[in-house]
XYZ file of C-alpha atoms in Angstrom:
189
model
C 1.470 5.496 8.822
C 4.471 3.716 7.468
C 6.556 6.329 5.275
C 10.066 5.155 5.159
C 11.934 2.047 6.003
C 12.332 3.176 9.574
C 9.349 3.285 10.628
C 8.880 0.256 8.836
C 11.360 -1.322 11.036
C 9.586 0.288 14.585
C 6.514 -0.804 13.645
C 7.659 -4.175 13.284
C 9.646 -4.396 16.371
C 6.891 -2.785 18.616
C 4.652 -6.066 16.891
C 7.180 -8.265 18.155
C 7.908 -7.536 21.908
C 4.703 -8.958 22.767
C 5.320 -12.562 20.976
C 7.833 -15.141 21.853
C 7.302 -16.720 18.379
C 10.754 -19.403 18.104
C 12.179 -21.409 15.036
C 9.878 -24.283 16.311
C 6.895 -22.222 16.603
C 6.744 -21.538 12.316
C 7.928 -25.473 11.932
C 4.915 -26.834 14.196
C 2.828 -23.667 12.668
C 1.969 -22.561 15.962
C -0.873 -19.528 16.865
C 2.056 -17.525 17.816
C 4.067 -17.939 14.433
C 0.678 -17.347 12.130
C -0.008 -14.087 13.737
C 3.738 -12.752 13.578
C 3.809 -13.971 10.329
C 0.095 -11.401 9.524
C 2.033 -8.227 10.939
C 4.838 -8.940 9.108
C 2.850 -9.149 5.785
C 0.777 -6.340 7.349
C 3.375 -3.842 7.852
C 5.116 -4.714 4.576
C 1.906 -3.932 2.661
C 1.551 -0.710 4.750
C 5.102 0.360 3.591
C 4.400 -0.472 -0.402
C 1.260 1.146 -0.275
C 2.366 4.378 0.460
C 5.241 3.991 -1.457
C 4.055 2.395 -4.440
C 4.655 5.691 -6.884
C 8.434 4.936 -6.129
C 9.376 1.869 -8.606
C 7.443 -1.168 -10.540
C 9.390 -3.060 -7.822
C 7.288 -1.515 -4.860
C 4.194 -2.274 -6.697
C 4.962 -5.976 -7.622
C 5.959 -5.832 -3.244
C 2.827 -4.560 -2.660
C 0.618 -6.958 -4.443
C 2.805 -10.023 -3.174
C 2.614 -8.887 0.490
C -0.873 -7.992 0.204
C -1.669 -11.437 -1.319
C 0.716 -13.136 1.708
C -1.515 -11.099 4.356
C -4.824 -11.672 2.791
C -4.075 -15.687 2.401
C -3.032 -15.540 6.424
C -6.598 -13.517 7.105
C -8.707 -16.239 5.751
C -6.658 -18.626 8.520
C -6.667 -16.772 11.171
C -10.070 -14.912 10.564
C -8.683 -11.040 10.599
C -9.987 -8.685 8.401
C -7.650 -5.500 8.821
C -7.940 -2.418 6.862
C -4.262 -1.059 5.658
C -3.073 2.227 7.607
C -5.125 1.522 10.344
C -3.587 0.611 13.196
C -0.265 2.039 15.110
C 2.820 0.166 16.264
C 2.405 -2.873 18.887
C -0.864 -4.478 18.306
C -1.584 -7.435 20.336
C -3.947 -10.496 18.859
C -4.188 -12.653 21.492
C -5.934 -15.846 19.625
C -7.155 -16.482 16.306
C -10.821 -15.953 15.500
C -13.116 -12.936 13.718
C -11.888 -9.513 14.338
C -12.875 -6.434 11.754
C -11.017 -3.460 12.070
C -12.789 -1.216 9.219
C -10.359 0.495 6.540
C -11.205 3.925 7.278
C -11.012 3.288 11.544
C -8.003 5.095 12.991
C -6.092 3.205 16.174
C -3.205 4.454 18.175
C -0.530 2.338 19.748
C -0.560 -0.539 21.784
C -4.069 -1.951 21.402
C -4.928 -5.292 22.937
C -7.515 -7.050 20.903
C -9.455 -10.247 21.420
C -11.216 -12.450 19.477
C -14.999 -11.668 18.301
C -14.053 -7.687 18.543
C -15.487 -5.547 15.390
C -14.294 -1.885 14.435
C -16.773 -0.854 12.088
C -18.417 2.263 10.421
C -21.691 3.478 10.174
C -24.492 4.034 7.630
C -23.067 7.298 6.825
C -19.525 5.949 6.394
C -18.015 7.693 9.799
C -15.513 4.891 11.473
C -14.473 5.056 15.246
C -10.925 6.673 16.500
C -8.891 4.449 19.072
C -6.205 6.324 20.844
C -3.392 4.662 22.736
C -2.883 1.740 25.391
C -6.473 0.282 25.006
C -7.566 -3.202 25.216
C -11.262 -4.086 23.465
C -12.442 -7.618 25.316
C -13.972 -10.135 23.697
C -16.769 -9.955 21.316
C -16.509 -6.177 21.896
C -18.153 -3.661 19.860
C -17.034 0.039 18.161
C -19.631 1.062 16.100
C -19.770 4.511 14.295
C -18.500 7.836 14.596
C -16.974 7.298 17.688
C -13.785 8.600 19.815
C -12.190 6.296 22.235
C -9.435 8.399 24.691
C -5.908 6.677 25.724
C -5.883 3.601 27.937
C -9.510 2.479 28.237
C -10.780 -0.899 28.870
C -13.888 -1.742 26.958
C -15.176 -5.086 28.221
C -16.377 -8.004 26.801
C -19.338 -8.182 24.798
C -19.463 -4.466 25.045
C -21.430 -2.036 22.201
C -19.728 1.418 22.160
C -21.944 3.973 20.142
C -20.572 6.940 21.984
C -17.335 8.851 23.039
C -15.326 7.776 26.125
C -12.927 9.652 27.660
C -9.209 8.783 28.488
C -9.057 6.555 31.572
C -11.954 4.463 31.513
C -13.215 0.966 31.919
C -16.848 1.063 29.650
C -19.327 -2.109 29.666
C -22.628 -3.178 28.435
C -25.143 -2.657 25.855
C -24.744 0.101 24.957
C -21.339 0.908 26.518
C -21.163 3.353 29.883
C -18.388 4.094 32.194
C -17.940 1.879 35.078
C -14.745 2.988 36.233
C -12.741 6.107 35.995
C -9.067 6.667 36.999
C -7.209 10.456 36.700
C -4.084 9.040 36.896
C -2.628 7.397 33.450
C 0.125 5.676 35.166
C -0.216 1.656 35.030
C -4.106 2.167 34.754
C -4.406 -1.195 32.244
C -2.137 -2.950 34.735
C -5.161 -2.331 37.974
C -7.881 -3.477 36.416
């Protein structure tokens, strides 16, 4: 959660390292330069949210970066709930990905296209922890915990809890691989 104008600042520049957006990337309005352009808006909005009792000034921030983000979501087809993911998301193309408002997500999560992070009929939303990558057309439904640094691969349905250090596929999502050691475990898969 973004509380001061610090964190604001880490949040952003743990968005950035993975992007190599240039000056000519937001002139030719490449991929790159849309999505940096998202998290910007996205953090920003984070920040004047929950800081919006301040001053009229963080309110009339609020609404304008909120409008900026939402206008960029309709182009790039993201639908993001505010306060829900950490520092150094990675959107590797454009195209439909739902993260649900009340879903919590650590740091560092890699997300492609087609991937959904949504609640269930009771209104319980998934927990992602740190360093984990949801492939393509992936699924986290429900009231469901994800550990740190798992791989859940494409076209996968998680409906259940999976433990730290796992690679989970299929319909509905089981382990396939299991590591003990942390270290560079997204890096040997």
């Amino acid at each position: 959660m973004i509380l001061s104008k610090t964190d604001l600042r880490n949040y952003l520049n743990e968005d950035k390292k993975f992007y190599q957006a240039t000056f000519a990337d937001y002139v030719l309005k490449r991929q790159e330069a849309y999505i940096v352009r998202y998290l910007y808006h996205l953090r920003h909005a984070e920040y004047y949210l929950n800081n919006s009792g301040r001053a009229l000034s963080h309110r009339i921030l609020k609404g304008y970066h909120t409008y900026k983000m939402r206008a960029l979501s309709y182009k790039l087809g993201f639908q993001i709930g505010l306060n829900t993911c950490g520092p150094g998301i990675i959107f590797y193309h454009f195209g439909h990905i739902i993260i649900n408002g009340k879903a919590r997500i650590g740091k560092n999560l890699c997300v492609y296209p087609g991937v959904t992070i949504g609640q269930n009929e009771r209104g319980e939303a998934p927990r992602i922890g740190d360093n984990c990558f949801l492939g393509l057309g992936s699924k986290v439904l429900g009231n469901v915990r994800i550990g740190n640094n798992v791989v859940v691969a494409a076209n996968s349905v998680v409906t259940k809890d999976v433990p730290d250090n796992c690679m989970v596929a299929g319909v509905p999502a089981v382990i396939v691989k299991k590591r003990e050691n942390a270290l560079n475990f997204l890096n040997t898969i």
